Coordinates of C-alpha atoms and ligand atoms in Angstrom, one line a residue:
M30 CA -22.2 -99.5 -107.4
E31 CA -20.7 -98.9 -110.9
L32 CA -23.5 -101.1 -112.4
L33 CA -26.2 -99.0 -110.3
N34 CA -24.8 -95.8 -111.9
R35 CA -25.6 -97.0 -115.4
S36 CA -28.4 -95.6 -117.4
L37 CA -31.4 -97.9 -118.2
R38 CA -30.6 -97.9 -121.7
E39 CA -27.0 -99.2 -121.0
L40 CA -28.5 -101.9 -118.7
H41 CA -30.8 -102.8 -121.2
S42 CA -28.0 -103.3 -123.9
L43 CA -25.8 -105.2 -121.3
I44 CA -28.9 -107.5 -120.6
K45 CA -29.9 -108.1 -124.2
R46 CA -26.3 -108.8 -125.4
K47 CA -26.5 -111.4 -122.3
E48 CA -23.4 -109.7 -120.7
L49 CA -25.7 -109.0 -117.5
K50 CA -28.0 -111.3 -115.7
P51 CA -31.4 -110.0 -114.4
S52 CA -30.6 -111.8 -111.2
E53 CA -27.2 -110.1 -110.8
L54 CA -28.9 -106.8 -111.3
V55 CA -31.6 -107.5 -109.0
E56 CA -29.0 -108.7 -106.4
A57 CA -27.1 -105.5 -106.9
V58 CA -30.1 -103.3 -106.1
L59 CA -31.2 -105.5 -103.2
K60 CA -27.7 -105.2 -101.7
R61 CA -27.6 -101.5 -102.0
I62 CA -31.1 -101.3 -100.3
E63 CA -29.9 -103.4 -97.6
E64 CA -26.8 -101.1 -97.2
T65 CA -28.6 -97.9 -97.1
E66 CA -32.1 -98.5 -95.5
E67 CA -31.2 -98.3 -91.7
K68 CA -30.0 -94.6 -92.7
L69 CA -32.6 -93.5 -95.2
N70 CA -36.0 -95.3 -94.6
A71 CA -36.8 -94.9 -98.4
Y72 CA -38.9 -98.1 -98.4
I73 CA -42.1 -99.0 -96.7
T74 CA -42.0 -102.5 -98.2
V75 CA -39.0 -104.4 -100.0
T76 CA -40.3 -107.6 -102.1
D77 CA -37.1 -109.0 -102.3
E78 CA -38.0 -112.9 -102.3
K79 CA -40.4 -112.0 -105.1
A80 CA -37.9 -110.0 -107.0
R81 CA -35.5 -112.9 -106.7
R82 CA -37.9 -115.3 -108.0
K83 CA -38.9 -113.3 -110.8
A84 CA -35.1 -112.4 -111.8
K85 CA -34.6 -116.3 -111.6
I86 CA -37.2 -116.9 -114.2
A87 CA -36.0 -113.8 -116.3
D88 CA -32.5 -115.5 -116.4
E89 CA -34.0 -118.5 -117.7
E90 CA -36.2 -116.6 -120.3
L91 CA -33.4 -114.7 -121.4
T92 CA -31.3 -117.5 -122.8
K93 CA -34.3 -118.1 -125.1
L94 CA -34.4 -114.7 -126.5
S95 CA -32.7 -113.3 -129.6
E96 CA -31.1 -109.9 -129.0
D97 CA -33.9 -107.8 -130.7
E98 CA -36.6 -109.8 -128.8
V99 CA -35.8 -108.6 -125.3
P100 CA -38.1 -105.6 -124.2
E101 CA -36.8 -102.5 -123.1
L102 CA -37.0 -103.4 -119.2
F103 CA -36.2 -106.8 -119.3
G104 CA -34.8 -107.8 -116.0
I105 CA -34.6 -104.4 -114.8
P106 CA -35.5 -103.7 -111.2
L107 CA -37.6 -100.6 -110.3
S108 CA -39.3 -99.2 -107.4
I109 CA -42.7 -97.6 -107.1
K110 CA -44.1 -94.8 -104.9
D111 CA -46.4 -96.7 -102.2
N112 CA -49.6 -95.2 -103.5
I113 CA -49.6 -96.7 -107.0
N114 CA -50.9 -100.3 -106.9
V115 CA -48.6 -103.3 -107.7
E116 CA -50.6 -106.5 -107.8
N117 CA -50.4 -108.8 -104.6
V118 CA -48.0 -106.2 -103.1
R119 CA -49.0 -104.3 -99.9
M120 CA -50.0 -100.9 -100.5
T121 CA -50.0 -98.6 -97.4
C122 CA -50.1 -94.9 -98.9
A123 CA -47.9 -94.5 -95.7
S124 CA -51.2 -94.4 -93.6
K125 CA -52.1 -96.8 -90.7
I126 CA -55.7 -96.9 -92.4
L127 CA -54.1 -99.1 -95.3
E128 CA -51.3 -100.7 -93.3
N129 CA -52.2 -104.2 -94.2
F130 CA -53.9 -103.6 -97.6
V131 CA -52.6 -105.8 -100.6
S132 CA -53.3 -104.4 -104.0
P133 CA -55.6 -106.9 -105.9
Y134 CA -54.4 -105.6 -109.3
D135 CA -51.6 -103.6 -111.0
A136 CA -52.0 -99.9 -111.8
T137 CA -51.8 -99.2 -115.5
V138 CA -48.4 -97.8 -115.3
T139 CA -47.3 -100.9 -113.2
K140 CA -48.8 -103.1 -115.9
R141 CA -47.0 -101.4 -118.7
L142 CA -43.7 -101.5 -116.9
R143 CA -44.1 -105.3 -116.2
E144 CA -45.2 -106.1 -119.8
R145 CA -41.9 -104.7 -120.9
G146 CA -39.9 -107.0 -118.3
A147 CA -39.5 -104.9 -115.3
I148 CA -39.0 -106.5 -111.9
F149 CA -40.5 -104.5 -108.8
V150 CA -38.0 -104.5 -105.8
G151 CA -40.2 -102.5 -103.4
K152 CA -42.6 -99.6 -102.4
N153 CA -41.1 -96.2 -101.8
N154 CA -41.9 -94.1 -98.7
L155 CA -44.1 -91.0 -98.9
D156 CA -46.1 -88.6 -97.0
E157 CA -49.4 -90.2 -95.7
F158 CA -51.7 -90.2 -98.8
A159 CA -49.1 -87.9 -100.9
M160 CA -50.1 -85.0 -98.6
G161 CA -46.9 -83.2 -97.6
S162 CA -43.6 -81.7 -98.9
S163 CA -40.9 -83.6 -96.7
T164 CA -42.0 -87.3 -96.2
E165 CA -42.6 -86.4 -92.6
T166 CA -46.1 -87.4 -92.4
S167 CA -45.5 -91.0 -93.1
Y168 CA -46.9 -93.5 -90.6
F169 CA -43.7 -95.3 -91.2
G170 CA -41.4 -92.7 -90.2
V171 CA -39.5 -90.0 -92.2
T172 CA -37.2 -90.7 -95.2
R173 CA -33.8 -89.0 -94.8
N174 CA -32.0 -87.0 -97.5
P175 CA -29.1 -89.0 -98.8
W176 CA -27.1 -85.7 -99.1
D177 CA -27.6 -84.8 -95.3
L178 CA -29.3 -87.3 -92.9
E179 CA -30.6 -84.6 -90.8
R180 CA -32.6 -83.0 -93.8
V181 CA -35.9 -84.0 -95.3
P182 CA -35.8 -85.6 -98.9
G183 CA -38.6 -83.4 -99.9
G184 CA -42.0 -85.1 -100.5
S185 CA -44.4 -86.4 -101.0
S186 CA -42.3 -88.7 -103.3
G187 CA -39.5 -88.5 -100.8
G188 CA -38.9 -92.3 -100.6
S189 CA -38.4 -92.4 -104.5
A190 CA -36.1 -89.5 -104.8
A191 CA -33.9 -90.5 -101.8
A192 CA -33.7 -94.2 -103.4
V193 CA -32.8 -93.0 -106.6
S194 CA -30.1 -90.8 -105.3
A195 CA -28.8 -93.3 -103.4
R196 CA -28.8 -95.8 -106.0
S197 CA -31.1 -98.1 -103.9
A198 CA -33.4 -97.7 -106.9
L199 CA -32.2 -97.7 -110.6
A200 CA -35.4 -95.6 -111.1
S201 CA -38.8 -95.2 -109.6
L202 CA -42.3 -94.0 -110.3
G203 CA -43.9 -90.9 -108.2
S204 CA -47.0 -89.0 -108.2
D205 CA -47.1 -85.2 -108.4
T206 CA -50.3 -83.4 -107.2
G207 CA -48.8 -80.0 -106.3
G208 CA -45.1 -80.8 -106.8
S209 CA -44.5 -84.1 -105.3
I210 CA -42.2 -85.4 -108.1
R211 CA -40.4 -82.2 -108.9
Q212 CA -39.7 -81.0 -105.3
P213 CA -38.2 -84.2 -104.0
A214 CA -36.3 -84.8 -107.1
A215 CA -34.7 -80.9 -106.5
F216 CA -34.0 -81.8 -102.8
C217 CA -32.2 -85.2 -103.7
G218 CA -30.3 -84.0 -106.8
V219 CA -32.3 -86.3 -109.3
V220 CA -34.5 -85.8 -112.3
G221 CA -38.2 -85.5 -111.8
L222 CA -41.0 -85.3 -114.5
K223 CA -44.4 -84.4 -114.0
P224 CA -46.2 -85.0 -117.4
T225 CA -48.9 -83.3 -118.9
Y226 CA -52.4 -84.0 -117.0
G227 CA -53.8 -86.8 -119.1
R228 CA -50.5 -88.1 -120.7
V229 CA -50.2 -90.9 -118.2
S230 CA -53.1 -93.2 -116.9
R231 CA -54.1 -92.6 -113.1
Y232 CA -55.7 -95.8 -113.0
G233 CA -54.3 -97.7 -109.9
L234 CA -52.9 -94.2 -108.4
T235 CA -54.6 -93.9 -105.2
A236 CA -56.5 -90.7 -105.7
F237 CA -55.6 -87.7 -103.6
A238 CA -57.0 -84.7 -105.8
S239 CA -58.0 -86.3 -109.1
S240 CA -57.8 -83.1 -111.2
L241 CA -54.3 -82.3 -110.2
D242 CA -52.8 -86.0 -109.8
Q243 CA -50.3 -87.2 -112.4
I244 CA -47.8 -90.1 -112.2
G245 CA -44.2 -89.7 -113.5
P246 CA -40.6 -90.8 -113.4
I247 CA -38.0 -90.2 -110.7
T248 CA -34.5 -90.9 -112.4
K249 CA -30.8 -90.4 -112.3
T250 CA -30.9 -88.6 -115.7
V251 CA -33.2 -87.2 -118.2
E252 CA -32.7 -90.0 -120.6
D253 CA -33.9 -92.3 -118.1
A254 CA -37.0 -90.2 -117.5
A255 CA -37.6 -90.3 -121.2
Y256 CA -37.1 -93.8 -121.6
L257 CA -39.6 -94.6 -118.8
L258 CA -42.3 -91.9 -120.2
N259 CA -42.3 -93.8 -123.6
I260 CA -43.4 -96.8 -121.7
I261 CA -45.9 -95.4 -119.3
S262 CA -47.7 -92.9 -121.6
G263 CA -50.7 -93.1 -123.5
Q264 CA -54.6 -93.4 -123.5
D265 CA -56.1 -95.9 -121.3
S266 CA -59.8 -96.9 -121.4
R267 CA -59.6 -97.3 -117.7
D268 CA -58.9 -93.5 -117.1
A269 CA -61.3 -91.1 -118.9
T270 CA -59.0 -88.3 -118.2
S271 CA -56.1 -89.9 -120.2
A272 CA -55.8 -88.2 -123.4
K273 CA -56.1 -89.6 -126.9
I274 CA -52.9 -88.0 -128.1
P275 CA -50.2 -89.8 -130.0
V276 CA -47.2 -90.6 -127.8
P277 CA -43.9 -89.6 -129.6
N278 CA -40.6 -91.4 -128.9
F279 CA -39.3 -89.1 -126.3
L280 CA -35.8 -90.3 -126.7
D281 CA -35.8 -88.7 -130.1
A282 CA -36.2 -85.4 -128.6
L283 CA -32.8 -85.6 -126.7
N284 CA -30.9 -84.4 -129.6
G285 CA -29.1 -81.2 -128.2
E286 CA -30.9 -78.9 -130.6
V287 CA -31.8 -76.0 -128.6
K288 CA -30.7 -73.3 -130.7
G289 CA -33.6 -71.2 -131.7
L290 CA -35.9 -72.0 -129.0
K291 CA -37.5 -69.3 -126.8
A292 CA -37.5 -69.4 -122.8
G293 CA -39.3 -67.2 -120.6
L294 CA -38.2 -66.2 -117.1
P295 CA -41.4 -65.4 -115.4
K296 CA -40.6 -62.5 -113.0
E297 CA -42.9 -63.7 -110.2
Y298 CA -40.7 -66.8 -109.6
F299 CA -37.6 -64.7 -108.7
V300 CA -38.9 -62.6 -106.1
E301 CA -37.8 -61.8 -102.6
G302 CA -37.9 -64.7 -100.3
V303 CA -36.2 -67.0 -102.8
D304 CA -32.7 -68.2 -101.6
P305 CA -30.2 -66.0 -103.6
E306 CA -28.0 -69.1 -103.9
V307 CA -30.9 -70.9 -105.5
K308 CA -31.8 -67.9 -107.7
E309 CA -28.2 -67.7 -108.7
R310 CA -27.9 -71.1 -109.9
V311 CA -31.2 -71.2 -111.7
L312 CA -30.1 -67.9 -113.7
K313 CA -26.9 -69.5 -114.6
V314 CA -28.9 -72.1 -116.5
A315 CA -30.6 -69.2 -118.3
E316 CA -27.4 -67.7 -119.2
L317 CA -26.0 -71.1 -120.5
L318 CA -29.1 -71.4 -122.5
E319 CA -28.7 -68.0 -124.1
K320 CA -24.9 -68.7 -125.0
S321 CA -26.2 -71.6 -126.8
G322 CA -28.7 -69.9 -129.1
V323 CA -31.9 -69.7 -127.0
S324 CA -33.5 -66.6 -126.7
V325 CA -34.3 -65.5 -123.2
E326 CA -36.9 -62.9 -122.1
E327 CA -38.9 -61.8 -119.0
V328 CA -42.4 -62.9 -119.0
S329 CA -45.1 -62.3 -116.4
L330 CA -47.5 -64.9 -114.8
P331 CA -49.5 -62.3 -112.6
N332 CA -51.9 -64.9 -110.8
T333 CA -48.8 -66.8 -109.6
K334 CA -49.4 -65.3 -106.2
Y335 CA -52.8 -66.8 -105.7
A336 CA -51.5 -70.5 -106.7
V337 CA -50.9 -71.8 -103.2
E338 CA -54.1 -70.5 -102.0
T339 CA -56.3 -71.9 -104.9
Y340 CA -54.4 -75.3 -104.6
Y341 CA -55.2 -75.5 -100.8
I342 CA -58.9 -75.0 -101.6
I343 CA -59.3 -77.4 -104.7
A344 CA -56.9 -80.1 -103.5
P345 CA -58.5 -80.5 -100.0
A346 CA -62.1 -80.5 -101.5
E347 CA -61.0 -83.3 -103.8
A348 CA -59.3 -85.2 -101.0
S349 CA -62.1 -84.8 -98.7
S350 CA -64.4 -86.7 -101.4
N351 CA -61.9 -89.2 -102.4
L352 CA -60.9 -90.2 -98.9
G353 CA -64.4 -91.0 -97.8
R354 CA -63.8 -94.5 -99.0
Y355 CA -61.7 -95.2 -96.1
D356 CA -64.8 -96.2 -93.8
G357 CA -63.6 -99.3 -92.0
V358 CA -65.9 -101.7 -94.1
R359 CA -64.1 -101.7 -97.6
Y360 CA -60.4 -101.7 -96.6
T361 CA -58.3 -102.9 -94.0
Y362 CA -58.2 -100.9 -90.8
R363 CA -61.2 -100.8 -88.5
A364 CA -61.5 -99.3 -85.0
K365 CA -61.5 -102.5 -82.4
E366 CA -64.4 -101.0 -80.2
Y367 CA -67.4 -99.0 -81.1
K368 CA -71.0 -98.3 -80.2
D369 CA -72.8 -98.5 -83.6
L370 CA -72.1 -97.8 -87.3
V371 CA -71.4 -94.1 -87.0
D372 CA -69.1 -94.5 -84.1
M373 CA -67.3 -97.1 -86.1
Y374 CA -66.8 -94.8 -88.9
C375 CA -65.7 -91.9 -86.5
K376 CA -63.2 -94.1 -84.6
T377 CA -61.7 -95.8 -87.6
R378 CA -61.0 -92.5 -89.3
A379 CA -59.7 -90.9 -86.0
E380 CA -57.6 -93.7 -85.4
G381 CA -56.4 -94.5 -89.0
F382 CA -55.5 -91.2 -90.3
G383 CA -52.7 -88.9 -89.4
D384 CA -53.0 -85.1 -88.5
E385 CA -52.3 -83.9 -91.9
V386 CA -54.8 -86.1 -93.5
K387 CA -57.5 -84.9 -91.0
R388 CA -56.5 -81.2 -91.6
R389 CA -57.2 -81.8 -95.2
I390 CA -60.3 -83.6 -94.9
M391 CA -61.7 -80.8 -92.7
I392 CA -60.5 -78.0 -94.9
G393 CA -62.1 -79.7 -97.7
T394 CA -65.3 -80.5 -96.2
Y395 CA -65.7 -77.0 -95.0
T396 CA -65.0 -75.4 -98.4
L397 CA -67.6 -77.6 -100.1
S398 CA -70.2 -77.2 -97.5
A399 CA -73.5 -75.1 -98.4
G400 CA -72.7 -71.5 -97.7
Y401 CA -69.2 -71.7 -98.3
Y402 CA -69.0 -73.4 -101.5
D403 CA -69.5 -70.3 -103.8
A404 CA -67.1 -68.2 -101.6
Y405 CA -64.1 -70.6 -101.6
Y406 CA -64.5 -73.7 -104.0
L407 CA -66.1 -71.9 -106.9
K408 CA -64.0 -68.9 -106.5
A409 CA -61.0 -71.1 -106.6
Q410 CA -62.0 -72.8 -109.8
K411 CA -62.2 -69.5 -111.3
V412 CA -58.8 -68.5 -110.2
R413 CA -57.6 -71.8 -111.6
T414 CA -58.8 -70.9 -115.0
L415 CA -56.8 -67.4 -114.7
I416 CA -53.7 -69.1 -113.8
Y417 CA -54.0 -71.4 -116.7
Q418 CA -54.7 -68.3 -119.1
G419 CA -51.6 -66.9 -117.7
F420 CA -49.5 -69.8 -118.9
Q421 CA -51.2 -69.5 -122.4
N422 CA -50.5 -66.0 -122.6
A423 CA -46.8 -66.8 -121.9
F424 CA -46.7 -69.4 -124.3
E425 CA -47.8 -67.3 -127.2
K426 CA -44.4 -65.7 -126.9
V427 CA -42.1 -68.3 -125.4
D428 CA -41.5 -72.1 -125.9
F429 CA -40.8 -72.9 -122.2
L430 CA -40.3 -71.4 -118.9
I431 CA -37.2 -71.5 -116.5
T432 CA -37.8 -71.2 -112.7
P433 CA -36.6 -72.5 -109.5
V434 CA -38.2 -75.6 -108.3
T435 CA -38.4 -74.6 -104.6
P436 CA -37.3 -71.3 -102.9
E437 CA -34.8 -73.1 -100.9
T438 CA -32.6 -76.3 -100.8
A439 CA -33.7 -79.1 -98.6
F440 CA -34.5 -78.1 -94.8
R441 CA -34.1 -79.7 -91.8
I442 CA -36.1 -82.5 -90.3
G443 CA -38.6 -81.0 -88.1
E444 CA -38.1 -77.5 -89.2
K445 CA -41.6 -76.9 -90.6
T446 CA -43.6 -79.7 -89.1
D447 CA -45.4 -77.2 -86.4
D448 CA -46.4 -74.8 -89.0
P449 CA -48.5 -76.0 -92.1
I450 CA -48.5 -72.9 -93.8
K451 CA -44.6 -72.8 -93.9
M452 CA -44.7 -76.4 -95.3
Y453 CA -47.4 -75.3 -97.8
L454 CA -45.2 -72.6 -99.2
S455 CA -42.4 -74.8 -100.0
D456 CA -44.5 -75.7 -103.3
I457 CA -44.9 -72.2 -104.2
F458 CA -43.1 -72.7 -107.8
T459 CA -44.5 -76.2 -108.5
I460 CA -48.4 -76.0 -107.7
A461 CA -49.3 -73.6 -110.5
V462 CA -48.2 -76.2 -113.0
N463 CA -50.7 -78.7 -111.7
L464 CA -53.5 -76.4 -111.7
A465 CA -52.8 -75.5 -115.2
G466 CA -52.3 -79.2 -116.1
L467 CA -48.8 -78.4 -117.7
P468 CA -45.6 -80.7 -118.0
G469 CA -42.7 -79.7 -115.6
I470 CA -39.4 -81.2 -115.1
S471 CA -36.8 -80.8 -112.3
V472 CA -33.2 -81.1 -113.2
P473 CA -30.1 -80.6 -111.0
C474 CA -28.4 -77.4 -111.6
G475 CA -25.8 -77.0 -108.9
F476 CA -25.3 -76.9 -105.2
D477 CA -25.6 -74.5 -102.5
S478 CA -22.8 -73.5 -100.1
K479 CA -24.1 -76.4 -97.7
G480 CA -23.5 -78.8 -100.3
L481 CA -27.1 -79.4 -101.0
P482 CA -28.5 -80.0 -104.6
V483 CA -30.3 -77.0 -106.3
G484 CA -33.0 -78.0 -109.0
V485 CA -34.2 -75.9 -112.0
Q486 CA -37.6 -76.5 -113.3
L487 CA -38.6 -76.1 -117.0
I488 CA -42.3 -75.9 -117.7
G489 CA -43.5 -76.6 -121.2
R490 CA -46.9 -76.1 -123.1
A491 CA -49.5 -79.1 -122.5
F492 CA -48.3 -82.3 -124.3
D493 CA -44.9 -80.9 -125.2
E494 CA -42.9 -82.9 -122.7
E495 CA -40.4 -83.1 -125.9
T496 CA -39.0 -79.6 -125.5
I497 CA -38.6 -79.5 -121.7
L498 CA -36.8 -83.0 -122.1
K499 CA -34.7 -81.8 -124.9
V500 CA -33.5 -78.8 -122.8
A501 CA -33.2 -80.4 -119.6
D502 CA -31.0 -83.2 -121.4
F503 CA -28.8 -80.3 -123.0
V504 CA -28.4 -78.6 -119.4
E505 CA -27.5 -81.9 -117.6
K506 CA -24.9 -82.6 -120.3
E507 CA -23.5 -79.2 -120.2
L508 CA -23.2 -79.0 -116.5
K509 CA -21.8 -82.6 -115.9
L510 CA -22.6 -82.4 -112.3
N511 CA -21.5 -85.3 -109.9
T512 CA -25.0 -86.0 -108.4
V513 CA -24.0 -89.1 -106.4
P514 CA -24.0 -88.3 -102.7
E515 CA -21.5 -90.0 -100.5
L516 CA -23.3 -92.3 -98.1
Ligands
LIG628 N1 -47.0 -80.7 -100.9 C1 -48.1 -80.6 -101.7 C2 -49.3 -81.1 -100.8 O1 -49.0 -81.2 -99.5 C3 -48.3 -81.5 -102.9 C4 -48.2 -82.8 -102.7 C5 -48.3 -83.7 -104.0 O2 -47.9 -83.1 -105.0 N2 -48.9 -85.0 -103.8 O3 -50.5 -81.1 -101.0

């Protein structure tokens, strides 16, 4: 367990100094997975045999490398959300329709991690096609929160967050369309970073809502997040929306120099309906920063109130189009009995998709249909621009924003499954960040009286992950919370 609590940087230095063998580390993670999976269900697929084989090869290779030849992730086991392709490994997106689909190629992020020596131990559970906030819509069953097994880990990257929290993963990659990295990170007491739209290639991430989706790290610490962001960032010719913007060394930003920075507290994020304990913990962070030389002022993001509605028009519209490809012809699942081609499509999709996915496809098809397109989709696009402009205005005055990640801490399994609107509202503070394409990070900032983790969200300017990483790292080091659950 001691090994599993170490940072990626520490593990790297142990490995390169040959004080730790890749196979020892891989065994430690696999053992922890074995100990915890029955309780958590954080993985859909564990690639134990493959990982052992790769670790053995790495042990060998290591003997031939000098210290400075060992790449940053050499022999380090990682897990990946199961909507990101890992070559020759099953990728289900937590859906029956892809139950037996095996990825023919690596996503760009996976490839980049692999090139630096990472070993993949498995694929983490999620809400079906990343649609959800609790990992309850997975065809493979709910993941449980390591802090309280009766509660959800958040979602949709709930498997990744639960595994990192329980130390059955050293770090994981998730995806965030409306909060799916930050919200589960907050619920599980770990760090979750959604990079700026375009910072990280989406090639090989199963498309949900392409103008909102972004891959990012879910880690134990801010340093680990910066460590992985360094590796996965950068332009990729396979993703036309990946930005040609230089990638700094994000680790250099973690220098504690927060003095002189300007923070904004958007008043729309501290309204009624936010659990007073959450509010209090988040405002404590603002106080702490103020004492450390950060100026804190109230700002306003007036269109925040439209964010959820706007998202639930744009995201389903894109999803309905993106999910058109699961037709029973090109991918794995096909209905057994059907009359003709159209009947085959209908039955395959009726049997293969779960309720939430069908709901999104129906909403999306409706808002894109002739006669409704202008009233819904086009209107939502205009509101999206206003939301973006609201952030721009705020960033003329301040360098970053401090908000809660969620209005409440982890809720009970089943508590919101009958009421989609209630479920949708759990992303009320994360969604606007995706609509505006900005970077956001969730960092643990305390616990509520039930002993559940509370997260603070820091939002930055586009392509300025450095500032939010710097502040997040500072906050983490000042608070020194014990974020390891007893399990
Ligand atoms: N919970 C939101 C949704 O259900 C966001 C999901 C995500 O970020 N992938 O769409």
